[in-house]
Short mmCIF file of C-alpha atoms in Angstrom, two decimals:
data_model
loop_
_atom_site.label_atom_id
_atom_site.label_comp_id
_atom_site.label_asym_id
_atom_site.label_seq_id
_atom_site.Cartn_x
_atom_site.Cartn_y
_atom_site.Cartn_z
CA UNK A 1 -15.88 -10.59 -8.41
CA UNK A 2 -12.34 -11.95 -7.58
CA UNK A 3 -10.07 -9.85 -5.65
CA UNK A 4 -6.09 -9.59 -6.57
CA UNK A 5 -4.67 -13.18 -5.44
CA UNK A 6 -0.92 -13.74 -4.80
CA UNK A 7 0.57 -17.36 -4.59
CA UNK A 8 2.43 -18.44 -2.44
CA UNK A 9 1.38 -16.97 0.89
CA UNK A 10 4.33 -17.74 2.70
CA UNK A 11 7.93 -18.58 1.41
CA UNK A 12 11.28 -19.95 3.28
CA UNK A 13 13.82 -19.45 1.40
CA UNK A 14 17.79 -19.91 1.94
CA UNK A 15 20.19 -17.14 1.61
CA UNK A 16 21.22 -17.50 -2.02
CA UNK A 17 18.37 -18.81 -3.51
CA UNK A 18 15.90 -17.26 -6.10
CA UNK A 19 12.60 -17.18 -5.58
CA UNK A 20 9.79 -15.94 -7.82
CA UNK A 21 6.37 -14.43 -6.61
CA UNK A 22 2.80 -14.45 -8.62
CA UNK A 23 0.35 -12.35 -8.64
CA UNK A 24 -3.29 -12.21 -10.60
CA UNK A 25 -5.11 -9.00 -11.14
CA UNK A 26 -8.50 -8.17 -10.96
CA UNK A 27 -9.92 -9.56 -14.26
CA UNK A 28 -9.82 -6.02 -16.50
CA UNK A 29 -7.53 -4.32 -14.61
CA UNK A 30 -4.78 -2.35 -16.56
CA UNK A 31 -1.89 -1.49 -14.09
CA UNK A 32 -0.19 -3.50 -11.73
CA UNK A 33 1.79 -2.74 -8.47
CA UNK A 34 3.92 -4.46 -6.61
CA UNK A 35 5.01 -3.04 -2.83
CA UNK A 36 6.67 -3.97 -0.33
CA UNK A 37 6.35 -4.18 3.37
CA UNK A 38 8.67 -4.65 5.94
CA UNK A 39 9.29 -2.99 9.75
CA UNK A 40 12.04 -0.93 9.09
CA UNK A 41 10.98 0.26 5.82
CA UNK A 42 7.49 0.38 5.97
CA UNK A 43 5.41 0.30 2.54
CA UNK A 44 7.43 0.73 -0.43
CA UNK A 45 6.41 1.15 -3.89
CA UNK A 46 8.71 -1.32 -6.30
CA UNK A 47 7.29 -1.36 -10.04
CA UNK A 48 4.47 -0.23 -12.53
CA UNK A 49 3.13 -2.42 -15.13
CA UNK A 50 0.13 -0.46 -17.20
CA UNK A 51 -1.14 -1.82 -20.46
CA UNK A 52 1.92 -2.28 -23.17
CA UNK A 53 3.44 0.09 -21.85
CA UNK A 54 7.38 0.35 -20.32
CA UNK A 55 6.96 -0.50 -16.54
CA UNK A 56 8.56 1.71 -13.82
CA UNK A 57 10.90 0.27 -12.34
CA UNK A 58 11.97 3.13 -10.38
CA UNK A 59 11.52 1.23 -6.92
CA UNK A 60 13.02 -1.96 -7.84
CA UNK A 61 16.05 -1.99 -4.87
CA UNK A 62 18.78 -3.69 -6.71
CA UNK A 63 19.12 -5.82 -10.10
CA UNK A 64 18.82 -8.74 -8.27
CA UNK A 65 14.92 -8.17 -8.47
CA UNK A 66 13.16 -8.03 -11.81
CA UNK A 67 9.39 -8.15 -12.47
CA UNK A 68 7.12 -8.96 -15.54
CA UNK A 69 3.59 -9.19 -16.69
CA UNK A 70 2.59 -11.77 -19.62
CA UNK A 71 -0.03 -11.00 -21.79
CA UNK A 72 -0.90 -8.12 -19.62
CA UNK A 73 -2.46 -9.90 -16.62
CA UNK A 74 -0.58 -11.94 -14.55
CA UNK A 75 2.58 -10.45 -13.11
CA UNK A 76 5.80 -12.30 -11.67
CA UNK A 77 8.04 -10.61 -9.21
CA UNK A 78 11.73 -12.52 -9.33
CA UNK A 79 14.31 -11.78 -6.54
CA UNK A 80 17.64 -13.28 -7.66
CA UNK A 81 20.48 -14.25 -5.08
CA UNK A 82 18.23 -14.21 -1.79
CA UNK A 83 19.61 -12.05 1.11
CA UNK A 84 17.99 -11.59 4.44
CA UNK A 85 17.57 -8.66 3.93
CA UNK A 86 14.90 -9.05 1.47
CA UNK A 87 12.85 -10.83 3.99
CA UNK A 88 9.72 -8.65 4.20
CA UNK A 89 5.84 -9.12 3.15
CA UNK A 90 5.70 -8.13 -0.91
CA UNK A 91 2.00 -6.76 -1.85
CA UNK A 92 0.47 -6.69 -5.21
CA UNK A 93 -2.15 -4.32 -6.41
CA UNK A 94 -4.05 -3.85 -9.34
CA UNK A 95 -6.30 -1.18 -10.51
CA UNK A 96 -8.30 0.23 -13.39
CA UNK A 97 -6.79 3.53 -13.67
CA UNK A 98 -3.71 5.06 -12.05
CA UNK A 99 -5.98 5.80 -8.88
CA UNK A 100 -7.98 3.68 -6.77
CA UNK A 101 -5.32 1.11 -6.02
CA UNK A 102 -7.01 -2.90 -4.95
CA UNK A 103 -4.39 -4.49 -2.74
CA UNK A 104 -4.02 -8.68 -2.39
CA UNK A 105 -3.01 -10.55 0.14
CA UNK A 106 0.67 -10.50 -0.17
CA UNK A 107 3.54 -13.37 0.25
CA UNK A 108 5.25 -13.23 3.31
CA UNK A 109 8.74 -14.00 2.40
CA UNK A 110 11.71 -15.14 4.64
CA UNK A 111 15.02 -15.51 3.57
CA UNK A 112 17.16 -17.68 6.30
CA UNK B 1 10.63 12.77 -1.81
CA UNK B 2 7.23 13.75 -0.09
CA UNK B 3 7.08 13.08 3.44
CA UNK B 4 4.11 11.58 4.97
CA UNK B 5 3.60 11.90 8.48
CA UNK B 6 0.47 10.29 10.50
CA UNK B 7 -1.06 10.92 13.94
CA UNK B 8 -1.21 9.70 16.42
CA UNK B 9 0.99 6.46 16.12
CA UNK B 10 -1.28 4.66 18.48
CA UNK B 11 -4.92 4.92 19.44
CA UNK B 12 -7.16 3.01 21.79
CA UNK B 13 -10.59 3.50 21.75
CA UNK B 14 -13.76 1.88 23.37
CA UNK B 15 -16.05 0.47 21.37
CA UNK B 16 -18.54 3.60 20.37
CA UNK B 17 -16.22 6.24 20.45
CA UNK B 18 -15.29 8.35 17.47
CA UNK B 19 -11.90 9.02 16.52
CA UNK B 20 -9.68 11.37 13.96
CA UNK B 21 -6.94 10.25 12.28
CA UNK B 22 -4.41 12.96 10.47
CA UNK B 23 -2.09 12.91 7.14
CA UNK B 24 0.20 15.60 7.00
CA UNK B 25 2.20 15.52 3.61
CA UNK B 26 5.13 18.37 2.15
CA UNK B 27 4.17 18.48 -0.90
CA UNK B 28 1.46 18.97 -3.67
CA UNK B 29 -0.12 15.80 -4.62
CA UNK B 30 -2.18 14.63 -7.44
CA UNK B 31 -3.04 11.38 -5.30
CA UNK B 32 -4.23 10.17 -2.07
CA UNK B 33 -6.06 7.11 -0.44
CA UNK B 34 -7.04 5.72 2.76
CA UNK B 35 -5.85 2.61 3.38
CA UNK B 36 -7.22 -0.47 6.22
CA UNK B 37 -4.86 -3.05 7.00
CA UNK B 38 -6.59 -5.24 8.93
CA UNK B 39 -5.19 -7.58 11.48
CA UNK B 40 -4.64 -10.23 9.02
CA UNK B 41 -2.32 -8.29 6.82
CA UNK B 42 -4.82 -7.35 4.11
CA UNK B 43 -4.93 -3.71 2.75
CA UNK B 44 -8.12 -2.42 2.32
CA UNK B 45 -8.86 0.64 0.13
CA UNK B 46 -10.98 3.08 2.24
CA UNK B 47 -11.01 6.31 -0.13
CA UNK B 48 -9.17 7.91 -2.99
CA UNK B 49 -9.41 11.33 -1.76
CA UNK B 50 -6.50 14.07 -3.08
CA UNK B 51 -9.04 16.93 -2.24
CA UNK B 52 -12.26 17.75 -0.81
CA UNK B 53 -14.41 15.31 1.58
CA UNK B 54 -16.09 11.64 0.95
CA UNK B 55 -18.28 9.76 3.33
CA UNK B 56 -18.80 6.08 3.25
CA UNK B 57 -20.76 4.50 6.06
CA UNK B 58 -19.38 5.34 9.16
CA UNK B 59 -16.21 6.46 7.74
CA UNK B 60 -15.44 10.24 6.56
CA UNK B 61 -12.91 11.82 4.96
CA UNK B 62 -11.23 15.24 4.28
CA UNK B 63 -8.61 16.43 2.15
CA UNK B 64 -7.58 20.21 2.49
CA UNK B 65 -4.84 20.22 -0.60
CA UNK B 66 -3.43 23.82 0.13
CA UNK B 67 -2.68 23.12 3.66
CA UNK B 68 -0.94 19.52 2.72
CA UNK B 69 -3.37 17.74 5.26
CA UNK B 70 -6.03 15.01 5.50
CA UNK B 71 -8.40 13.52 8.45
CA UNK B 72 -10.15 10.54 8.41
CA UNK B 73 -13.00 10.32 10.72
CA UNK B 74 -14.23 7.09 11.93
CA UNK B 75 -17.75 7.16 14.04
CA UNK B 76 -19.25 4.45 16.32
CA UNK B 77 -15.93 2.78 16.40
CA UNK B 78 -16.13 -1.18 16.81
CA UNK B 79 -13.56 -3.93 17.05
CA UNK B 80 -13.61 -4.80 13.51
CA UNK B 81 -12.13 -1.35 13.02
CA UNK B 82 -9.08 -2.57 14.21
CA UNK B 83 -6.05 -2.03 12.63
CA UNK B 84 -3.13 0.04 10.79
CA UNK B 85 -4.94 2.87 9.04
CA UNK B 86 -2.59 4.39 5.95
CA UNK B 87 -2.41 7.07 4.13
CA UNK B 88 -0.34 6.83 0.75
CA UNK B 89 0.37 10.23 -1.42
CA UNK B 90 1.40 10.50 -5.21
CA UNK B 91 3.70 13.82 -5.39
CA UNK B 92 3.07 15.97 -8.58
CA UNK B 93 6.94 16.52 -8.18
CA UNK B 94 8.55 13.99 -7.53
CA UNK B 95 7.04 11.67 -9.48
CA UNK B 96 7.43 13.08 -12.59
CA UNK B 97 3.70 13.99 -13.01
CA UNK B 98 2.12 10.68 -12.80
CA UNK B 99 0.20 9.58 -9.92
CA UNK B 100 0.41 6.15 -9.13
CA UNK B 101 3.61 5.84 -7.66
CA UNK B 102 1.95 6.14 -3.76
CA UNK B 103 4.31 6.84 -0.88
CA UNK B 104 2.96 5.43 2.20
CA UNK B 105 3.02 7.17 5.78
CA UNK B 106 4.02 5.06 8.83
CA UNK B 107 0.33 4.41 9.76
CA UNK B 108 -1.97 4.42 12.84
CA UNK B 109 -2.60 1.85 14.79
CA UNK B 110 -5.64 1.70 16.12
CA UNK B 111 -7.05 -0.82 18.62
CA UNK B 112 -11.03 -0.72 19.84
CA UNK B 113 -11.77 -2.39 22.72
CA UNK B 114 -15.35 -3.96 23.38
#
């Protein structure tokens, strides 16, 4: 079947700007993840989305990003205020339990 | 947090060789896969392994949870094994029991030459 999908694949932003991120499970799949990858900071975990239930937004790095999952499937990641330092590669994942995590192809974002 | 550290950083192989890849991790963990990320960015799920050993194709690995380590063994290397190889580690501790929050080590690169 389909894999996880993200859209768009690559972003330019400008410094300022918001920019919002999509990403589509694996049809079935209850939790969500969304990561993110950059060379100084290697993978980092950023929220948790299962079922109904209250995500974790433990890794979220400031309030200027927020995350949420309609009708638990697809999931938007929203980074508010752009800075360059937010410039990185941001994965999604999806999988049917909290183990076996099925990464997509991530958006490579770049904030100018 | 747990700390993840992989060896080595860097690997270059022939095509045919075999190869080991380490995980070392401070912590008890309730969670640990294998990651490929292949030239191309993608992340490929290799093997959810927090303890004992799994073999798929020519891929192996081992978990040894009381001595915080894991080895992935790749056999009859070839080029599309190319790559970052991660491992990622839930911590019974510090994340508050769950184990889905994964903490990623820096990777291996490795690179197999024809």
């Amino acid at each position: 079947g389909a894999g996880v999908s993200q859209s768009p694949s690559n972003k330019v932003t400008e410094k300022g700007k918001d920019v919002e991120l999509r990403c589509d499970p694996i049809s079935g799949h209850t939790a969500l993840y969304w990561y993110r990858q950059s060379l100084g900071q290697g993978l980092e975990f950023l929220i948790y989305f299962q079922g109904n239930s209250a995500p974790d937004k433990s890794g979220l790095p400031s309030d200027r990003f927020s995350a949420e999952r309609t009708g638990g499937s697809v999931s938007t990641l929203t980074i508010q205020r752009t800075q360059q330092e937010d410039s990185a590669v941001y994965l999604c994942a999806s999988s049917l339990s909290q183990v076996t995590q099925y990464f997509g192809p991530g958006t490579r974002l770049l904030v100018l | 947090g747990i700390q993840v550290e992989q060896s080595p950083p860097d690997l270059i192989l022939q095509e045919g060789a075999n190869s080991t890849l380490r995980c070392n991790f401070s912590d008890s963990v309730n969670n640990l896969q294998w990651f490929h990320q292949n030239p191309w960015g993608q992340l490929i799920n290799l093997f959810y392994i927090p303890s004992g050993t799994k073999q798929n194709g020519r891929l192996s690995a081992t978990t040894v949870a009381t001595e915080r380590y894991s080895l992935l063994y790749i056999s009859s290397s070839q080029t599309t094994d190319s790559g970052v190889y991660f491992c990622a580690v839930a911590s019974v501790r510090s994340s508050g029991g769950s184990n889905y929050k994964l903490t990623f080590g820096k990777g291996t690169l490795l690179t197999v030459n024809p």
